[in-house]
Amino acid sequence: MSDRKYRIATIPGDGIGVDVTAAAVTVLDTVLPGLEWTEFDWSCANYLRTGQMMPADGPELLAGFDAILLGAVGFPGVPDHVSLWGLLIPLRRAFSQYVNLRPVRLLPGTESALRDRTAEDLDILIVRENSEGEYSEIGGKHNPGRDDEFVLQESVFTRVGCERIIRYAFDRARERGGKLCSATKSNGLIHSMPYWDSVFDRIAGEYPDVQTRQMHVDALAAEIVLHPDRLDVIVGSNLFGDILSDLAAAVTGGLGLAPSGNINPAGTAPSMFEAVHGSAPDIAGQGIANPVAQILAGAMLLDHLGEHTAAAAVDRAVCDVLGAGEVLTPDLGGTATTTDLAAAIASRAAELVDPVGAESH
């Protein structure tokens, strides 16, 4: 095991975010004792108390950490645009986390929503632009309350923003085997998507070894359902990447199994890791939430820190425990609690990182 120390901030957030974050911390501590955790109680509950999801100096408080593990954000009574724009999106932008990385795959012991699909068919990496695009604050409501009331919502596609995310996706495609598909909608969005396409075409010339496709996002959504085996790496704008990654996660077993990372590739600020799923307040605190997505987000965190052996142990432990089928939460057809599943994964991970120690006990 590495003896290096890391300072990790946790923001459990709302609902089951609290449950699954605690589970993930348990597993990560098993494989890497040098993690020093600091918890921040920033959530919708905090918003209802103080009028803020996080304090104004929230980014400054987090800037010195090596990474951030985020639970889930959202709770009844607080509109989603308030919770997201009050915490998650400002942190992504403050720390230049312009890559949202979402690996989606069919894990052992789980079933796809698609008939007769295997793990070989369902292994897709979605690279989502995470700092601009359709998720822009530019716009507003005009003539409120009048018959001619209207709203404007502007999208922002900069040359720097498009180039860096598309080049990042090409690099990942080269590592994985050389296939990249770009999500576009240039037949309907007359300015933004033709510009995105032109940047993609230009950068493709730098990667002659990578096989490329460009598909309209609606056709690409159908491709994920009908022919997922034809896809490897997908790159998309903020909105398209968000939608496609949830769809892909759904067909590969559900959002409870899908992790994600908000990555600052330059390492100039902490990256942030989270499950794709939401806060599921209807089952919060009942001890039945599936912690796998958050545990795998923790594995991504370890890998990002360079602790590849520990990260691989967590990933393998998840696969082994799910594949055995003996300790599963209700959403996977079992009766285990969140804590039970986390403990089983932690135990298996400990065996993988220290097999001699495990045998001696």
Tab-separated table of C-alpha atoms in Angstrom:
chain	number	residue	atom	x	y	z
A	1	MET	CA	0.000	0.000	0.000
A	2	SER	CA	1.093	3.563	-0.631
A	3	ASP	CA	2.134	5.497	2.463
A	4	ARG	CA	1.458	8.886	0.912
A	5	LYS	CA	-1.102	11.113	2.642
A	6	TYR	CA	-3.975	12.740	0.777
A	7	ARG	CA	-6.476	15.326	1.944
A	8	ILE	CA	-9.934	14.492	0.624
A	9	ALA	CA	-13.014	16.664	1.066
A	10	THR	CA	-16.392	14.970	1.283
A	11	ILE	CA	-19.714	16.658	0.594
A	12	PRO	CA	-22.322	13.979	1.372
A	13	GLY	CA	-25.122	16.333	0.324
A	14	ASP	CA	-28.714	15.146	0.444
A	15	GLY	CA	-30.763	11.961	0.691
A	16	ILE	CA	-28.890	8.757	-0.061
A	17	GLY	CA	-25.790	10.812	-0.805
A	18	VAL	CA	-25.115	10.654	2.929
A	19	ASP	CA	-25.531	6.867	3.018
A	20	VAL	CA	-23.441	5.993	-0.025
A	21	THR	CA	-20.662	8.454	0.761
A	22	ALA	CA	-20.137	6.863	4.171
A	23	ALA	CA	-20.036	3.460	2.460
A	24	ALA	CA	-17.467	4.625	-0.093
A	25	VAL	CA	-15.236	6.127	2.612
A	26	THR	CA	-15.229	2.759	4.403
A	27	VAL	CA	-14.049	0.959	1.269
A	28	LEU	CA	-11.406	3.533	0.317
A	29	ASP	CA	-9.952	3.535	3.829
A	30	THR	CA	-9.501	-0.219	3.535
A	31	VAL	CA	-7.252	-0.002	0.478
A	32	LEU	CA	-5.479	3.271	1.242
A	33	PRO	CA	-5.071	4.221	4.922
A	34	GLY	CA	-3.381	7.517	4.014
A	35	LEU	CA	-6.631	9.314	3.243
A	36	GLU	CA	-7.461	12.222	5.530
A	37	TRP	CA	-11.148	13.122	5.284
A	38	THR	CA	-12.822	16.467	5.944
A	39	GLU	CA	-16.602	16.643	5.669
A	40	PHE	CA	-18.541	19.716	4.566
A	41	ASP	CA	-22.250	19.895	5.377
A	42	TRP	CA	-23.306	21.664	2.190
A	43	SER	CA	-26.733	20.547	1.080
A	44	CYS	CA	-30.340	21.486	0.493
A	45	ALA	CA	-30.836	21.287	4.253
A	46	ASN	CA	-28.107	23.891	4.580
A	47	TYR	CA	-29.875	26.013	1.961
A	48	LEU	CA	-33.148	25.889	3.897
A	49	ARG	CA	-31.290	26.963	7.041
A	50	THR	CA	-29.020	29.633	5.592
A	51	GLY	CA	-30.259	30.506	2.111
A	52	GLN	CA	-27.050	29.099	0.596
A	53	MET	CA	-26.086	25.662	-0.665
A	54	MET	CA	-22.518	26.462	0.329
A	55	PRO	CA	-20.865	29.571	1.764
A	56	ALA	CA	-19.586	32.243	-0.591
A	57	ASP	CA	-16.003	31.156	0.062
A	58	GLY	CA	-16.789	27.481	-0.569
A	59	PRO	CA	-14.348	27.096	-3.488
A	60	GLU	CA	-11.583	28.710	-1.451
A	61	LEU	CA	-12.216	26.266	1.402
A	62	LEU	CA	-11.870	23.313	-0.963
A	63	ALA	CA	-8.993	24.553	-3.090
A	64	GLY	CA	-6.272	23.022	-0.915
A	65	PHE	CA	-7.641	19.471	-1.023
A	66	ASP	CA	-6.279	16.762	-3.283
A	67	ALA	CA	-9.742	15.651	-4.407
A	68	ILE	CA	-13.440	15.928	-3.565
A	69	LEU	CA	-15.975	13.115	-3.075
A	70	LEU	CA	-19.503	14.425	-3.614
A	71	GLY	CA	-22.615	12.541	-2.545
A	72	ALA	CA	-25.824	13.713	-4.196
A	73	VAL	CA	-27.595	17.052	-4.356
A	74	GLY	CA	-31.345	17.635	-4.379
A	75	PHE	CA	-34.287	17.513	-2.004
A	76	PRO	CA	-38.039	18.276	-2.145
A	77	GLY	CA	-38.722	21.920	-1.446
A	78	VAL	CA	-35.569	23.174	-3.119
A	79	PRO	CA	-35.823	23.589	-6.915
A	80	ASP	CA	-33.211	21.609	-8.823
A	81	HIS	CA	-31.796	24.675	-10.546
A	82	VAL	CA	-31.190	26.221	-7.119
A	83	SER	CA	-29.366	23.188	-5.723
A	84	LEU	CA	-27.245	22.572	-8.819
A	85	TRP	CA	-26.327	26.186	-9.521
A	86	GLY	CA	-25.676	26.734	-5.831
A	87	LEU	CA	-23.107	23.965	-5.420
A	88	LEU	CA	-22.189	21.506	-8.151
A	89	ILE	CA	-21.919	23.766	-11.194
A	90	PRO	CA	-20.014	26.581	-9.423
A	91	LEU	CA	-17.458	24.067	-8.138
A	92	ARG	CA	-16.994	22.556	-11.583
A	93	ARG	CA	-16.254	25.985	-12.992
A	94	ALA	CA	-14.204	27.346	-10.104
A	95	PHE	CA	-11.832	24.385	-10.404
A	96	SER	CA	-11.784	24.202	-14.224
A	97	GLN	CA	-13.232	20.691	-14.152
A	98	TYR	CA	-14.014	20.900	-17.827
A	99	VAL	CA	-14.120	17.117	-18.328
A	100	ASN	CA	-17.029	15.065	-17.054
A	101	LEU	CA	-15.928	11.473	-17.420
A	102	ARG	CA	-18.623	8.811	-17.269
A	103	PRO	CA	-17.646	5.173	-17.816
A	104	VAL	CA	-20.664	2.931	-18.336
A	105	ARG	CA	-20.368	-0.851	-18.485
A	106	LEU	CA	-22.269	-3.997	-17.646
A	107	LEU	CA	-20.898	-5.261	-14.340
A	108	PRO	CA	-20.722	-8.953	-13.361
A	109	GLY	CA	-23.872	-10.290	-11.777
A	110	THR	CA	-26.051	-7.545	-13.216
A	111	GLU	CA	-28.438	-7.583	-16.144
A	112	SER	CA	-28.812	-5.098	-18.941
A	113	ALA	CA	-32.181	-3.660	-19.843
A	114	LEU	CA	-31.273	-4.742	-23.373
A	115	ARG	CA	-32.023	-8.313	-24.365
A	116	ASP	CA	-29.104	-10.697	-24.921
A	117	ARG	CA	-26.382	-8.094	-24.366
A	118	THR	CA	-23.138	-9.059	-22.633
A	119	ALA	CA	-20.341	-7.151	-20.928
A	120	GLU	CA	-18.400	-7.196	-24.200
A	121	ASP	CA	-21.250	-5.304	-25.862
A	122	LEU	CA	-21.677	-2.713	-23.125
A	123	ASP	CA	-18.494	-0.840	-22.279
A	124	ILE	CA	-18.689	2.817	-23.253
A	125	LEU	CA	-16.762	5.858	-22.053
A	126	ILE	CA	-18.680	9.125	-22.326
A	127	VAL	CA	-16.647	12.325	-22.320
A	128	ARG	CA	-18.907	15.275	-21.583
A	129	GLU	CA	-17.940	18.932	-21.847
A	130	ASN	CA	-18.473	20.221	-18.322
A	131	SER	CA	-17.999	23.970	-18.178
A	132	GLU	CA	-19.887	25.745	-20.971
A	133	GLY	CA	-22.175	24.725	-23.847
A	134	GLU	CA	-25.890	24.704	-23.138
A	135	TYR	CA	-25.411	25.085	-19.374
A	136	SER	CA	-24.968	28.828	-19.439
A	137	GLU	CA	-26.199	31.596	-17.168
A	138	ILE	CA	-26.569	33.971	-20.110
A	139	GLY	CA	-30.209	34.795	-20.765
A	140	GLY	CA	-33.228	35.774	-18.735
A	141	LYS	CA	-36.977	36.277	-18.467
A	142	HIS	CA	-38.466	39.286	-20.182
A	143	ASN	CA	-41.860	40.967	-19.832
A	144	PRO	CA	-42.811	38.756	-16.868
A	145	GLY	CA	-46.535	38.302	-16.348
A	146	ARG	CA	-47.476	39.820	-19.700
A	147	ASP	CA	-48.923	38.073	-22.728
A	148	ASP	CA	-45.658	38.677	-24.577
A	149	GLU	CA	-43.532	37.141	-21.785
A	150	PHE	CA	-40.537	35.215	-23.071
A	151	VAL	CA	-37.242	33.728	-21.940
A	152	LEU	CA	-33.835	33.524	-23.586
A	153	GLN	CA	-31.330	30.790	-22.795
A	154	GLU	CA	-28.001	31.184	-24.558
A	155	SER	CA	-25.439	28.478	-25.268
A	156	VAL	CA	-21.711	29.166	-25.223
A	157	PHE	CA	-19.245	27.239	-27.381
A	158	THR	CA	-15.742	28.665	-27.280
A	159	ARG	CA	-12.835	27.539	-29.414
A	160	VAL	CA	-10.791	26.730	-26.306
A	161	GLY	CA	-13.662	24.832	-24.697
A	162	CYS	CA	-14.469	22.734	-27.761
A	163	GLU	CA	-10.853	21.998	-28.638
A	164	ARG	CA	-9.786	20.839	-25.217
A	165	ILE	CA	-12.707	18.471	-24.594
A	166	ILE	CA	-12.576	16.974	-28.081
A	167	ARG	CA	-8.811	16.476	-27.880
A	168	TYR	CA	-9.216	14.866	-24.457
A	169	ALA	CA	-11.754	12.454	-25.958
A	170	PHE	CA	-9.419	11.599	-28.834
A	171	ASP	CA	-6.676	10.781	-26.325
A	172	ARG	CA	-8.979	8.458	-24.400
A	173	ALA	CA	-10.127	6.802	-27.640
A	174	ARG	CA	-6.517	6.212	-28.660
A	175	GLU	CA	-5.860	4.546	-25.285
A	176	ARG	CA	-8.938	2.312	-25.487
A	177	GLY	CA	-8.609	1.033	-29.035
A	178	GLY	CA	-9.255	3.846	-31.442
A	179	LYS	CA	-12.976	4.556	-31.888
A	180	LEU	CA	-14.625	7.913	-31.169
A	181	CYS	CA	-18.160	9.097	-31.881
A	182	SER	CA	-19.152	12.764	-31.639
A	183	ALA	CA	-22.683	13.718	-30.609
A	184	THR	CA	-24.031	16.587	-32.691
A	185	LYS	CA	-27.300	18.128	-33.858
A	186	SER	CA	-26.063	20.287	-36.697
A	187	ASN	CA	-29.258	19.813	-38.684
A	188	GLY	CA	-31.247	21.738	-36.083
A	189	LEU	CA	-28.838	23.982	-34.171
A	190	ILE	CA	-27.580	26.251	-36.913
A	191	HIS	CA	-24.596	27.871	-35.173
A	192	SER	CA	-23.322	25.862	-32.207
A	193	MET	CA	-23.277	22.349	-33.610
A	194	PRO	CA	-21.783	23.114	-37.045
A	195	TYR	CA	-19.029	24.892	-35.129
A	196	TRP	CA	-18.568	21.867	-32.836
A	197	ASP	CA	-18.418	19.636	-35.927
A	198	SER	CA	-15.777	21.807	-37.567
A	199	VAL	CA	-13.560	21.626	-34.475
A	200	PHE	CA	-14.038	17.850	-34.322
A	201	ASP	CA	-13.095	17.477	-37.999
A	202	ARG	CA	-9.981	19.608	-37.597
A	203	ILE	CA	-8.718	17.747	-34.530
A	204	ALA	CA	-9.505	14.384	-36.148
A	205	GLY	CA	-6.737	15.189	-38.617
A	206	GLU	CA	-4.255	14.974	-35.728
A	207	TYR	CA	-5.387	11.421	-34.877
A	208	PRO	CA	-5.286	9.355	-38.080
A	209	ASP	CA	-5.213	6.178	-35.975
A	210	VAL	CA	-8.620	6.907	-34.399
A	211	GLN	CA	-11.751	5.831	-36.260
A	212	THR	CA	-14.355	8.616	-36.066
A	213	ARG	CA	-18.095	8.986	-36.474
A	214	GLN	CA	-20.403	11.960	-36.085
A	215	MET	CA	-24.024	11.212	-35.242
A	216	HIS	CA	-26.988	13.397	-34.502
A	217	VAL	CA	-27.755	13.007	-30.829
A	218	ASP	CA	-31.181	11.446	-31.389
A	219	ALA	CA	-29.723	8.831	-33.736
A	220	LEU	CA	-26.887	8.257	-31.262
A	221	ALA	CA	-29.405	7.653	-28.468
A	222	ALA	CA	-30.988	4.982	-30.659
A	223	GLU	CA	-27.544	3.526	-31.383
A	224	ILE	CA	-26.873	3.111	-27.655
A	225	VAL	CA	-30.050	1.049	-27.375
A	226	LEU	CA	-29.868	-0.881	-30.641
A	227	HIS	CA	-26.136	-1.303	-31.296
A	228	PRO	CA	-24.103	-0.439	-28.184
A	229	ASP	CA	-21.357	-2.815	-29.319
A	230	ARG	CA	-20.500	-0.368	-32.118
A	231	LEU	CA	-19.620	2.360	-29.614
A	232	ASP	CA	-16.515	2.872	-27.514
A	233	VAL	CA	-15.833	6.534	-26.644
A	234	ILE	CA	-18.484	9.222	-27.105
A	235	VAL	CA	-17.795	12.951	-26.837
A	236	GLY	CA	-20.610	15.442	-26.423
A	237	SER	CA	-21.524	18.901	-25.303
A	238	ASN	CA	-22.672	19.578	-21.754
A	239	LEU	CA	-26.337	18.840	-22.444
A	240	PHE	CA	-25.895	15.993	-24.906
A	241	GLY	CA	-23.276	14.279	-22.756
A	242	ASP	CA	-25.522	14.566	-19.707
A	243	ILE	CA	-28.492	12.950	-21.405
A	244	LEU	CA	-26.559	10.227	-23.229
A	245	SER	CA	-24.638	9.168	-20.131
A	246	ASP	CA	-27.834	8.640	-18.136
A	247	LEU	CA	-29.330	6.654	-20.996
A	248	ALA	CA	-26.209	4.511	-21.290
A	249	ALA	CA	-26.136	3.931	-17.533
A	250	ALA	CA	-29.783	2.875	-17.587
A	251	VAL	CA	-29.237	0.235	-20.247
A	252	THR	CA	-26.139	-1.124	-18.491
A	253	GLY	CA	-27.890	-1.908	-15.227
A	254	GLY	CA	-29.120	1.347	-13.743
A	255	LEU	CA	-27.891	4.641	-12.322
A	256	GLY	CA	-27.027	2.956	-9.030
A	257	LEU	CA	-24.004	1.397	-10.712
A	258	ALA	CA	-22.599	4.358	-12.662
A	259	PRO	CA	-19.783	6.615	-11.370
A	260	SER	CA	-18.477	9.869	-12.791
A	261	GLY	CA	-15.598	12.261	-12.414
A	262	ASN	CA	-15.393	16.014	-12.827
A	263	ILE	CA	-11.804	16.267	-13.960
A	264	ASN	CA	-9.296	19.107	-13.996
A	265	PRO	CA	-6.795	17.490	-16.381
A	266	ALA	CA	-4.034	19.986	-15.635
A	267	GLY	CA	-4.130	19.232	-11.902
A	268	THR	CA	-4.242	22.925	-11.022
A	269	ALA	CA	-7.240	22.376	-8.734
A	270	PRO	CA	-8.967	19.393	-7.131
A	271	SER	CA	-11.090	17.106	-9.250
A	272	MET	CA	-14.463	15.968	-7.916
A	273	PHE	CA	-15.996	12.492	-8.083
A	274	GLU	CA	-19.623	11.450	-7.670
A	275	ALA	CA	-22.229	8.853	-8.525
A	276	VAL	CA	-24.432	9.594	-11.512
A	277	HIS	CA	-27.606	8.922	-9.536
A	278	GLY	CA	-29.598	11.508	-7.622
A	279	SER	CA	-30.426	11.839	-3.941
A	280	ALA	CA	-33.465	9.461	-3.939
A	281	PRO	CA	-35.041	11.036	-0.835
A	282	ASP	CA	-37.770	8.368	-0.785
A	283	ILE	CA	-35.274	5.740	0.412
A	284	ALA	CA	-32.794	7.969	2.241
A	285	GLY	CA	-31.757	6.790	5.686
A	286	GLN	CA	-33.321	3.353	5.270
A	287	GLY	CA	-30.006	1.607	4.724
A	288	ILE	CA	-31.037	0.072	1.403
A	289	ALA	CA	-29.345	2.390	-1.113
A	290	ASN	CA	-26.937	0.767	-3.529
A	291	PRO	CA	-23.451	2.211	-2.817
A	292	VAL	CA	-21.710	0.727	-5.867
A	293	ALA	CA	-21.776	3.874	-8.010
A	294	GLN	CA	-20.253	5.935	-5.211
A	295	ILE	CA	-17.667	3.263	-4.435
A	296	LEU	CA	-16.665	3.160	-8.104
A	297	ALA	CA	-16.494	6.963	-8.071
A	298	GLY	CA	-14.070	6.507	-5.194
A	299	ALA	CA	-12.031	4.131	-7.359
A	300	MET	CA	-11.896	6.820	-10.044
A	301	LEU	CA	-10.703	9.267	-7.378
A	302	LEU	CA	-7.880	6.929	-6.356
A	303	ASP	CA	-6.879	6.359	-9.961
A	304	HIS	CA	-6.813	10.114	-10.573
A	305	LEU	CA	-4.473	10.529	-7.600
A	306	GLY	CA	-2.111	7.984	-9.153
A	307	GLU	CA	-2.995	5.206	-6.706
A	308	HIS	CA	-3.653	2.747	-9.503
A	309	THR	CA	-3.179	-0.441	-7.488
A	310	ALA	CA	-5.683	0.647	-4.840
A	311	ALA	CA	-8.132	1.813	-7.505
A	312	ALA	CA	-7.888	-1.487	-9.360
A	313	ALA	CA	-8.471	-3.405	-6.113
A	314	VAL	CA	-11.694	-1.498	-5.433
A	315	ASP	CA	-12.918	-2.001	-8.989
A	316	ARG	CA	-12.109	-5.712	-8.919
A	317	ALA	CA	-13.705	-6.107	-5.493
A	318	VAL	CA	-16.949	-4.592	-6.768
A	319	CYS	CA	-16.943	-6.988	-9.724
A	320	ASP	CA	-16.159	-10.003	-7.552
A	321	VAL	CA	-18.852	-9.271	-4.951
A	322	LEU	CA	-21.538	-8.509	-7.514
A	323	GLY	CA	-20.516	-11.527	-9.544
A	324	ALA	CA	-20.835	-13.808	-6.511
A	325	GLY	CA	-24.416	-12.606	-6.054
A	326	GLU	CA	-24.520	-13.299	-2.322
A	327	VAL	CA	-24.555	-9.724	-0.986
A	328	LEU	CA	-26.843	-7.512	-3.053
A	329	THR	CA	-29.041	-4.534	-2.206
A	330	PRO	CA	-32.781	-4.694	-3.011
A	331	ASP	CA	-32.422	-2.874	-6.339
A	332	LEU	CA	-30.164	-5.738	-7.471
A	333	GLY	CA	-32.558	-8.426	-6.258
A	334	GLY	CA	-31.033	-9.034	-2.827
A	335	THR	CA	-31.782	-8.196	0.773
A	336	ALA	CA	-28.459	-6.699	1.880
A	337	THR	CA	-28.144	-3.250	3.381
A	338	THR	CA	-25.932	-0.451	2.135
A	339	THR	CA	-23.500	-1.243	4.942
A	340	ASP	CA	-23.538	-4.985	4.190
A	341	LEU	CA	-22.600	-4.476	0.562
A	342	ALA	CA	-19.911	-1.924	1.399
A	343	ALA	CA	-18.432	-4.266	4.008
A	344	ALA	CA	-18.321	-7.154	1.547
A	345	ILE	CA	-16.583	-5.004	-1.042
A	346	ALA	CA	-14.139	-3.641	1.549
A	347	SER	CA	-13.294	-7.161	2.719
A	348	ARG	CA	-12.620	-8.377	-0.814
A	349	ALA	CA	-10.596	-5.246	-1.624
A	350	ALA	CA	-8.443	-5.844	1.457
A	351	GLU	CA	-7.664	-9.347	0.200
A	352	LEU	CA	-6.629	-7.960	-3.164
A	353	VAL	CA	-4.266	-5.280	-1.857
A	354	ASP	CA	-2.735	-7.476	0.846
A	355	PRO	CA	-3.303	-11.170	0.035
A	356	VAL	CA	-0.652	-12.356	2.508
A	357	GLY	CA	-2.169	-10.369	5.355
A	358	ALA	CA	-5.624	-11.603	4.472
A	359	GLU	CA	-4.468	-15.240	4.618
A	360	SER	CA	-2.764	-14.755	7.962
A	361	HIS	CA	-5.985	-13.583	9.516
